[in-house]
CSV table of C-alpha atoms in Angstrom, one decimal:
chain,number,residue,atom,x,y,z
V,1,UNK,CA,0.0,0.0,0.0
V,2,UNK,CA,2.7,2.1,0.8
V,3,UNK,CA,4.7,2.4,-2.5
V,4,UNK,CA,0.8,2.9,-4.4
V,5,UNK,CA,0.5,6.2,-2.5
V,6,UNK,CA,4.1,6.7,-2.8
V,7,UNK,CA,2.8,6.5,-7.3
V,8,UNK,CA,-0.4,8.5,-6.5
V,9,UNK,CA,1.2,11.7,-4.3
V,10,UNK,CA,3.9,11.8,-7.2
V,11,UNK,CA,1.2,11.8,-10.1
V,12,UNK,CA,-0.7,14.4,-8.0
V,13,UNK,CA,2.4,16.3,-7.9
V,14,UNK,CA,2.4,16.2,-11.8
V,15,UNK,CA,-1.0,16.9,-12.5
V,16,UNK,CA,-0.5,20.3,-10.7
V,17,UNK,CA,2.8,21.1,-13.1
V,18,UNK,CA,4.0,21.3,-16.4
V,19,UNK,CA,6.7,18.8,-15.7
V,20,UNK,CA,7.7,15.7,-17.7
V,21,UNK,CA,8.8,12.8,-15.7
V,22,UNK,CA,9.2,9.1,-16.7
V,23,UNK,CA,6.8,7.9,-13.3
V,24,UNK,CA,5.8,4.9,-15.4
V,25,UNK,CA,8.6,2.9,-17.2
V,26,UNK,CA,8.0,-0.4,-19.4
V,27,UNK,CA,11.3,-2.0,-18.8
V,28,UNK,CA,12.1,-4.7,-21.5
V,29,UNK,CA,15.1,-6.6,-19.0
V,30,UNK,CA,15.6,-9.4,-22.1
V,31,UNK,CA,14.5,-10.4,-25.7
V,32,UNK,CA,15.1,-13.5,-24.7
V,33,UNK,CA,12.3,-16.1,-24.5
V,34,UNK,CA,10.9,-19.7,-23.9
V,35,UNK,CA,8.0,-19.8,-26.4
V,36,UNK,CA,7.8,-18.7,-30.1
V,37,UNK,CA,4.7,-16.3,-30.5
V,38,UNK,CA,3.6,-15.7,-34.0
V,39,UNK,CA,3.0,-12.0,-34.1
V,40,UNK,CA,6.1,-11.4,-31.6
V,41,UNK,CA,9.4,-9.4,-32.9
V,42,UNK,CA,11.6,-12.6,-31.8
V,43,UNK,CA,9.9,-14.4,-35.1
V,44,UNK,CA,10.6,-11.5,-37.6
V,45,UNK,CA,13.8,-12.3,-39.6
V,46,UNK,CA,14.2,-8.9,-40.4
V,47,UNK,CA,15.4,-8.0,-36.8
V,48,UNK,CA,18.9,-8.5,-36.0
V,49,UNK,CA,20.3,-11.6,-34.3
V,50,UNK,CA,21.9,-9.5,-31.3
V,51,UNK,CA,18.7,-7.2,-30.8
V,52,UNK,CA,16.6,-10.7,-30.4
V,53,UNK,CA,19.3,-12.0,-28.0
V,54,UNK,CA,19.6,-8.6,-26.2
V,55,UNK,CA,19.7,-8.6,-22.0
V,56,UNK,CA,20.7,-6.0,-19.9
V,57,UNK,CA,23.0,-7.3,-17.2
V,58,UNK,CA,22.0,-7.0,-13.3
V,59,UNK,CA,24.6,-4.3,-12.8
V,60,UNK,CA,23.3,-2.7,-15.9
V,61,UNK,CA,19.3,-2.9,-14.4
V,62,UNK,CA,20.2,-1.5,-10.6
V,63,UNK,CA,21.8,1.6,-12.6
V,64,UNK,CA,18.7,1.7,-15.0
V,65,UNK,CA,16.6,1.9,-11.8
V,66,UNK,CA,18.8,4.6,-10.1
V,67,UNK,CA,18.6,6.3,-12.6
V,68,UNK,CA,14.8,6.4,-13.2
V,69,UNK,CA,14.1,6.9,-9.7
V,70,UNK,CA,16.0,10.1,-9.7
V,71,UNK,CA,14.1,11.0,-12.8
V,72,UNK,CA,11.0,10.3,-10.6
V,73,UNK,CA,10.1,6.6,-11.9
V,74,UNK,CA,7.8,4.7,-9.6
V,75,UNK,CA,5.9,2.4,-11.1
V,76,UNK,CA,7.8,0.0,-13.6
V,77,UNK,CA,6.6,-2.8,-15.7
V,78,UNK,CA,9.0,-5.8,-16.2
V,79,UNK,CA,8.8,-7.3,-19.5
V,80,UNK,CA,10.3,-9.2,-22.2
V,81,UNK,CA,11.1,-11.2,-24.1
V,82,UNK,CA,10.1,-13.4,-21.3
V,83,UNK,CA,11.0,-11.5,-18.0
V,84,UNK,CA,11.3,-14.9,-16.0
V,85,UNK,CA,13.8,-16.5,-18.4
V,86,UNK,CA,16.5,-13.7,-17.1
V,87,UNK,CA,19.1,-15.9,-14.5
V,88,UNK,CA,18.9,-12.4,-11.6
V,89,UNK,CA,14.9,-12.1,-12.4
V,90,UNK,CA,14.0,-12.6,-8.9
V,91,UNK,CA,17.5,-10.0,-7.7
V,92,UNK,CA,16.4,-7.7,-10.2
V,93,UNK,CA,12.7,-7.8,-8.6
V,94,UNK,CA,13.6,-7.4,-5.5
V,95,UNK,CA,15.9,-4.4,-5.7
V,96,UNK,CA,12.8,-2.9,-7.2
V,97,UNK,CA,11.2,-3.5,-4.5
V,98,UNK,CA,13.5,-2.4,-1.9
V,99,UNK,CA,13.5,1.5,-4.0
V,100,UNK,CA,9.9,1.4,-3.5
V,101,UNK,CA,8.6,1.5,-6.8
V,102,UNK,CA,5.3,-0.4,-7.8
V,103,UNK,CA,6.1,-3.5,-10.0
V,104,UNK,CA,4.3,-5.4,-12.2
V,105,UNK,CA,5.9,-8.3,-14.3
V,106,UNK,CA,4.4,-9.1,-17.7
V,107,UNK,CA,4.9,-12.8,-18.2
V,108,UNK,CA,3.7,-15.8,-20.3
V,109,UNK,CA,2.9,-17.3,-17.4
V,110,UNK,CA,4.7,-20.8,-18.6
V,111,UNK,CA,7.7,-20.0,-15.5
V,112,UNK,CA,5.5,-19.1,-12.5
V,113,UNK,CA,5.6,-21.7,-10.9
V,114,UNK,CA,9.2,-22.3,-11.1
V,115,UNK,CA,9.4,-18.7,-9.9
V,116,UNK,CA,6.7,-18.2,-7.5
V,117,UNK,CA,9.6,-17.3,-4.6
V,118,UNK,CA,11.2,-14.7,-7.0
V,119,UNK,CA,7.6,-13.1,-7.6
V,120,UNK,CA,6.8,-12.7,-3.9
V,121,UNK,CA,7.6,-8.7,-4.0
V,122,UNK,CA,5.8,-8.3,-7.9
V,123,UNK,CA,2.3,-6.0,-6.7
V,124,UNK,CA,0.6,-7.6,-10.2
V,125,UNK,CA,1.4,-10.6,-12.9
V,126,UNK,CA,0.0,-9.6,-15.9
V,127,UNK,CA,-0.6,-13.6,-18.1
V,128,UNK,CA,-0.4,-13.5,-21.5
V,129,UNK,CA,-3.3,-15.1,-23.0
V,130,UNK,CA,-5.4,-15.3,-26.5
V,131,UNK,CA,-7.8,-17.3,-25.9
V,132,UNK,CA,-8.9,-20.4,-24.7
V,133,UNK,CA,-6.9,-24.1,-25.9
V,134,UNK,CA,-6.0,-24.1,-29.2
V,135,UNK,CA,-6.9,-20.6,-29.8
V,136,UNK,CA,-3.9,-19.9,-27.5
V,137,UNK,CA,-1.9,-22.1,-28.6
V,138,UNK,CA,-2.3,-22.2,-32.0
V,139,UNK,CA,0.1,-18.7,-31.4
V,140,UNK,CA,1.7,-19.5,-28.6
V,141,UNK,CA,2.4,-23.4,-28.2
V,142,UNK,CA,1.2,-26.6,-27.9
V,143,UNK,CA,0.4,-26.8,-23.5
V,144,UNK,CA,0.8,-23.0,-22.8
V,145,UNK,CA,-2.8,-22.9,-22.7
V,146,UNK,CA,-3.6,-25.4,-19.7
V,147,UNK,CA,-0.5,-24.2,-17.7
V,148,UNK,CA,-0.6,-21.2,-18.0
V,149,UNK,CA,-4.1,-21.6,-16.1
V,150,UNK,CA,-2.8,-23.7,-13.7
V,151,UNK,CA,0.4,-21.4,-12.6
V,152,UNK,CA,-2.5,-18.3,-12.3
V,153,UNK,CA,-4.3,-20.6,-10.0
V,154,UNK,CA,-0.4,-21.1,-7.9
V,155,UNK,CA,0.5,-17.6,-8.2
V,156,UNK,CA,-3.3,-16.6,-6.7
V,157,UNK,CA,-2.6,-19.2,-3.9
V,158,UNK,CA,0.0,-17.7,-2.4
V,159,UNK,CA,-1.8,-14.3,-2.5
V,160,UNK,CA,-0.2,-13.1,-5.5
V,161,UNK,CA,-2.3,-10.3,-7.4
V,162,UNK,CA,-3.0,-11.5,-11.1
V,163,UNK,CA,-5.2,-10.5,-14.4
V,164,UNK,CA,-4.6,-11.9,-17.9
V,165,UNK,CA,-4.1,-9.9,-20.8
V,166,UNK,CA,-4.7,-10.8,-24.5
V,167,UNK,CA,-3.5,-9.8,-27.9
V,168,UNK,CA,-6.8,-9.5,-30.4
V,169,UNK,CA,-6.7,-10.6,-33.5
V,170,UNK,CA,-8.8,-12.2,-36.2
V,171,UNK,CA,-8.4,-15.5,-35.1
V,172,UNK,CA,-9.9,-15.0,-31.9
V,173,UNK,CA,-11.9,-12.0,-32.0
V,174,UNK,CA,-15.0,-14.2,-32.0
V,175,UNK,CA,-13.9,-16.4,-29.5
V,176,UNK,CA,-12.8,-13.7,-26.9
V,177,UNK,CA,-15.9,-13.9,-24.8
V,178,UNK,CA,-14.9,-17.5,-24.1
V,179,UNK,CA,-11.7,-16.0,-22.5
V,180,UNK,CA,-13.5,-13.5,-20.0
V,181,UNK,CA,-15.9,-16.3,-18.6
V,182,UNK,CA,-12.3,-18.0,-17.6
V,183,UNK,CA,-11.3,-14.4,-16.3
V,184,UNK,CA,-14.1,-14.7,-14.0
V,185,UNK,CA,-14.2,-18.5,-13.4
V,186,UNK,CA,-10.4,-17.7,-12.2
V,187,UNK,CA,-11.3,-14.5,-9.7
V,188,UNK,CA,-8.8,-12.4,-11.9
V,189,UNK,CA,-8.9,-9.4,-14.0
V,190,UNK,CA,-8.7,-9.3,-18.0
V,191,UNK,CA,-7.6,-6.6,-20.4
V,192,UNK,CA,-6.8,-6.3,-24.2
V,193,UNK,CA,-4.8,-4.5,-26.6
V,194,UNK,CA,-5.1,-4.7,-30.3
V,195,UNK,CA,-3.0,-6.3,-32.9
V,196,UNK,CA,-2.3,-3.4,-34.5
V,197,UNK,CA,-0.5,-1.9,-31.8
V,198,UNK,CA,2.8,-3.7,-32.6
V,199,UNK,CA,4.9,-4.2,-35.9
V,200,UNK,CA,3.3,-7.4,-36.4
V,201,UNK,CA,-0.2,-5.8,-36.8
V,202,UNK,CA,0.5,-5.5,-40.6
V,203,UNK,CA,0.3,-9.4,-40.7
V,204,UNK,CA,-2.7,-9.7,-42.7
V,205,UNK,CA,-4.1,-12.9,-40.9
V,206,UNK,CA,-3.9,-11.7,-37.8
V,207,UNK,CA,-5.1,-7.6,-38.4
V,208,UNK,CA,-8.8,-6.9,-38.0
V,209,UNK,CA,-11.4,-5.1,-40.5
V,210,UNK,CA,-12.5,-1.6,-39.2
V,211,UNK,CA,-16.1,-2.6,-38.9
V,212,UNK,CA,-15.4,-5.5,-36.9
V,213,UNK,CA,-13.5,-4.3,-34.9
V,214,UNK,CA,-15.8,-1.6,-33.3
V,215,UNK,CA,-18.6,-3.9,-33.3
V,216,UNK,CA,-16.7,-5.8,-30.9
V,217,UNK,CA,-15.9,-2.9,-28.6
V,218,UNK,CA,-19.5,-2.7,-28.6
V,219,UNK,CA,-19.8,-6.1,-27.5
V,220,UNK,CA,-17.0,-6.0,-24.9
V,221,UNK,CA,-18.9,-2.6,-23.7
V,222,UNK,CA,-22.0,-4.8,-22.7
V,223,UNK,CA,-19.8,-7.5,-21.1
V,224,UNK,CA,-18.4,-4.9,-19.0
V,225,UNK,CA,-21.1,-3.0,-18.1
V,226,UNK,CA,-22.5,-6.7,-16.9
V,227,UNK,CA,-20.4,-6.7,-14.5
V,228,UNK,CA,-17.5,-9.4,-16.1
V,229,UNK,CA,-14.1,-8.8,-14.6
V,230,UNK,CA,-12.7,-6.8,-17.7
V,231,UNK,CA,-9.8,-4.5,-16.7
V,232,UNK,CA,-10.2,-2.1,-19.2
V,233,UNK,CA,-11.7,1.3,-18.0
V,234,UNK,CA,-15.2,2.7,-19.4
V,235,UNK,CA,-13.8,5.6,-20.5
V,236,UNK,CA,-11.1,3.5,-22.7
V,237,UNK,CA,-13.8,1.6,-24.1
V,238,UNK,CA,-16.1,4.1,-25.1
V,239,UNK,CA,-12.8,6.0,-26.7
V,240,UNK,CA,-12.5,2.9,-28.9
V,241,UNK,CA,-16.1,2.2,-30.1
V,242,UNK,CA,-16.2,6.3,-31.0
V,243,UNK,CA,-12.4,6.7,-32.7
V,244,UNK,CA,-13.6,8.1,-35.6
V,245,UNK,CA,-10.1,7.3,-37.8
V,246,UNK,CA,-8.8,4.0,-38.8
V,247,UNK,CA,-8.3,1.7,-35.7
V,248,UNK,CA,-4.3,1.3,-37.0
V,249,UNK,CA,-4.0,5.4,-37.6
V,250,UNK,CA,-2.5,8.5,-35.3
V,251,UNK,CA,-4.4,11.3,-34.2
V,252,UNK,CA,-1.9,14.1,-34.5
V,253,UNK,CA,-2.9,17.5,-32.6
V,254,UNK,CA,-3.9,19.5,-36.3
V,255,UNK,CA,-6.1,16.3,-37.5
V,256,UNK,CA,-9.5,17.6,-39.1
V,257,UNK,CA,-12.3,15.3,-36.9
V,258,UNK,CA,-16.0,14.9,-37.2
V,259,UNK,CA,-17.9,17.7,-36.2
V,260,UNK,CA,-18.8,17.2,-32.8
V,261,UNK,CA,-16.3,14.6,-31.9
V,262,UNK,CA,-14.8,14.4,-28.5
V,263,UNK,CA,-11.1,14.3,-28.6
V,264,UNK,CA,-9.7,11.4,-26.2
V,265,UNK,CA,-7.3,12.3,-23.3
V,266,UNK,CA,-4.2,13.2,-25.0
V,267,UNK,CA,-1.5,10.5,-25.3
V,268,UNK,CA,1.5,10.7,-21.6
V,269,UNK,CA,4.1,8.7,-23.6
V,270,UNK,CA,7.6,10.2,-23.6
V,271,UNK,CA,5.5,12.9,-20.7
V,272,UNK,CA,4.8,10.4,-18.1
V,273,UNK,CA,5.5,7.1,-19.7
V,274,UNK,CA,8.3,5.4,-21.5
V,275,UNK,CA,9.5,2.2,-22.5
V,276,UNK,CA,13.3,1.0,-22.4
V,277,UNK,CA,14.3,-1.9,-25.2
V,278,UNK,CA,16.2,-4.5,-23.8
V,279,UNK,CA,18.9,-3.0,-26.2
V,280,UNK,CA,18.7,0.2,-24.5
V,281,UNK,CA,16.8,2.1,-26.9
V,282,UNK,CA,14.1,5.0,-25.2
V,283,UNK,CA,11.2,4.7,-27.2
V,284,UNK,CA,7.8,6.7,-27.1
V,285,UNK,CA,5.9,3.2,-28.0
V,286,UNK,CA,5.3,0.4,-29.7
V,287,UNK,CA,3.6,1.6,-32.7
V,288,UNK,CA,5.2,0.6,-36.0
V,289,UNK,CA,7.7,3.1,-36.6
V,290,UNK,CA,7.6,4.4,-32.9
V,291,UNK,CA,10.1,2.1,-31.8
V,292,UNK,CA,12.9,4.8,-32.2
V,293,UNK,CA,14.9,7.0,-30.1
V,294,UNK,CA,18.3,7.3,-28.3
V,295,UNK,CA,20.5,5.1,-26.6
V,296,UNK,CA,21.0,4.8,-23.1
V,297,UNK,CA,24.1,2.9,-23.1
V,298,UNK,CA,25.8,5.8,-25.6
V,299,UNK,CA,24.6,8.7,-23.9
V,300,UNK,CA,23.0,7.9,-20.5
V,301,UNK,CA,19.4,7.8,-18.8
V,302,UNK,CA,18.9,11.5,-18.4
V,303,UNK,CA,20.2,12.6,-21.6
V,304,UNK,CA,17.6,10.1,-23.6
V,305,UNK,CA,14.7,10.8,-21.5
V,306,UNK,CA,15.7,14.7,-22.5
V,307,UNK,CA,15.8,14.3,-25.8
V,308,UNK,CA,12.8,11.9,-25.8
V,309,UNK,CA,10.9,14.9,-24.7
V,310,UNK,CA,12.5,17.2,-27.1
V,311,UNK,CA,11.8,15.7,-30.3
V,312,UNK,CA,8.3,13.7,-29.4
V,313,UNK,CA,6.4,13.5,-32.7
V,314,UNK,CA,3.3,15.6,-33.2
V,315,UNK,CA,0.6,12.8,-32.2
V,316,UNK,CA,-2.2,13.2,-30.0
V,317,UNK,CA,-3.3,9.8,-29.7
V,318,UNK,CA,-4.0,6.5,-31.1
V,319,UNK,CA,-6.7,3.9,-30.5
V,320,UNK,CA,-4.3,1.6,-28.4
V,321,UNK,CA,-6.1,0.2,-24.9
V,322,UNK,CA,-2.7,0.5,-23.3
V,323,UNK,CA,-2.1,4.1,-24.3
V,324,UNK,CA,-5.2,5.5,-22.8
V,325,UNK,CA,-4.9,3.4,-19.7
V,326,UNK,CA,-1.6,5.0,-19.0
V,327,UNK,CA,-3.0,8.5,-19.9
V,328,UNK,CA,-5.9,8.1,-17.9
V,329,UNK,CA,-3.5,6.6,-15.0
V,330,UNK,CA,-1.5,9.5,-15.1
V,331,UNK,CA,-3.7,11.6,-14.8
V,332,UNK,CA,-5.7,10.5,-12.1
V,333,UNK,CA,-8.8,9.9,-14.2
V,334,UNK,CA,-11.9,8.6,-11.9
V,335,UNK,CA,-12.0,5.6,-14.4
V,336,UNK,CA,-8.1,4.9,-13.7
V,337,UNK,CA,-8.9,5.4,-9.9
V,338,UNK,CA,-12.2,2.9,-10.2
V,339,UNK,CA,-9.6,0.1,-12.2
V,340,UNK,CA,-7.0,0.2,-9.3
V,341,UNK,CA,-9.7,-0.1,-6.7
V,342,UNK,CA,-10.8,-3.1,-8.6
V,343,UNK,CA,-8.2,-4.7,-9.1
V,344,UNK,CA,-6.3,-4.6,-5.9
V,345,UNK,CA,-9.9,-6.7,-4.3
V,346,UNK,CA,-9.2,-9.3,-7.0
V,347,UNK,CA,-7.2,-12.1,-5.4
């Protein structure tokens, strides 16, 4: 409790100023992974061997961390790769810890239970899931499915706070309802983000038609409003069914909308947010051609974040579910508020 009002005073502290501070960071600690994931970045040939093997060393992470604390960092996201595969994961987690800083690991959940000691300090495990059986693992792996179920149920015995988080795409975009009777059948929370919001979004069997798309946020509106367990805010929701661009475009600040259209909360990345690569690159995002910015091992963590902020591109925002969670977070937005209520009562 103490390091999520430690978060809260220092986003208060923001809302009342013009300042730019990194208090959320999405820190990639290794490329490295166990599974093969068909839309993932370790698949695509056209990366480079080295960024795909990329892994920041434990001395390299406790100076990251320093580092970002000083910037005013206090809620970080571990991720991957696979965070779990990384030999000083449970070190690494700790010394988070120990800065007070809010962590929550992003996982496949195929390690957990291996790892259940090192996760003890973790305040959420966000499962990677796309759907029930072969609908999972027809992208992820033949058996991720079932354990990946059964390491949520370990990780929620030993008090552990989880949700499950899914990648949509056309193969399971009419299956996901399946997927949030599970959420609930489990006790946990779910949440979603769109294909398109990575590189691999362009893949044409996995990208989703415009009209289908918003006719399942419509859908996923009622689930929620039902009462399901879906983590995803109202307000995030309702930004999705009205975006009135194409679901894979930018809203940049001069864009001609609808008459009448309610601009969205504007985008906190490279304000409030940012995301380290495991090869140290500070990028704004992960939207194709986002995935840019300086080096922190050539020039150091202050000097990126600075320039980050200096030469963010002219968006406004984009219809990504993560994105407008983290503005809304940020910002303290009652829907945000309402989210981190719920989700902290799900054990």
């Amino acid at each position: 409790m103490k390091k999520i009002l430690n978060l809260t005073y220092n986003l208060l502290k923001l809302k009342f100023s013009n300042a730019s501070k990194p208090v959320m960071l999405s820190l990639y600690i290794t490329n490295k992974c166990n599974l093969r994931c068909s839309y993932c970045f370790i698949q695509d040939e056209k990366v480079p061997q080295e960024v795909r093997n990329s892994e920041f060393t434990l001395e390299e992470i406790k100076k990251i961390i320093d580092d970002f604390y000083r910037l005013g960092t206090r809620m970080i996201f571990l991720l991957g790769g696979e965070p779990l595969v990384h030999k000083k994961f449970g070190e690494i987690v700790e010394y988070i810890h120990r800065k007070g800083i809010v962590i929550h690991v992003n996982t496949n959940g195929t390690l957990i239970d291996k790892k259940i000691d090192e996760l003890k300090f973790a305040d959420g495990i966000c499962v990677s899931l796309d759907g029930i059986g072969e609908a999972n693992d027809s992208h992820r792996g033949k058996g991720v499915y079932e354990l990946a179920i059964s390491n949520i149920e370990k990780a929620k015995s030993v008090g552990l706070k989880c949700r499950i988080h899914s990648m949509l795409t056309r193969a399971n975009l009419h299956k996901f309802e399946e997927l949030v009777h599970v959420a609930k059948e489990l006790g946990v929370m779910i949440t979603i983000s769109p294909a398109h919001y990575i590189e691999a979004g362009n893949n044409k069997e996995l990208i989703i038609k415009d009209d289908e798309y918003r006719a399942f946020w419509g859908k996923y509106y009622e689930l929620k409003k039902q009462g399901y367990p879906i983590g995803n805010s109202l307000y995030t929701i309702e930004a999705m069914i009205n975006w009135p661009l194409g679901y894979g475009e930018i809203m940049m600040k001069n864009a001609k909308l609808p008459e009448g259209y309610q601009r969205p909360i504007p985008c906190v990345n490279s304000k409030y947010y940012v995301g380290l690569s495991a090869d140290g690159i500070l990028h704004y995002c992960l939207k194709p051609g986002m995935l840019i910015g300086p080096n922190v091992k050539d020039v150091g963590v202050l000097n990126a974040w600075e320039t980050l902020v200096k030469t963010r591109p002219d968006c406004y925002a984009c219809a990504s579910t993560n994105t407008i969670e983290y503005s809304l977070s940020s910002c303290l937005h009652k829907s945000a508020i309402a989210n981190a209520i719920k989700f902290q009562l799900f054990r």
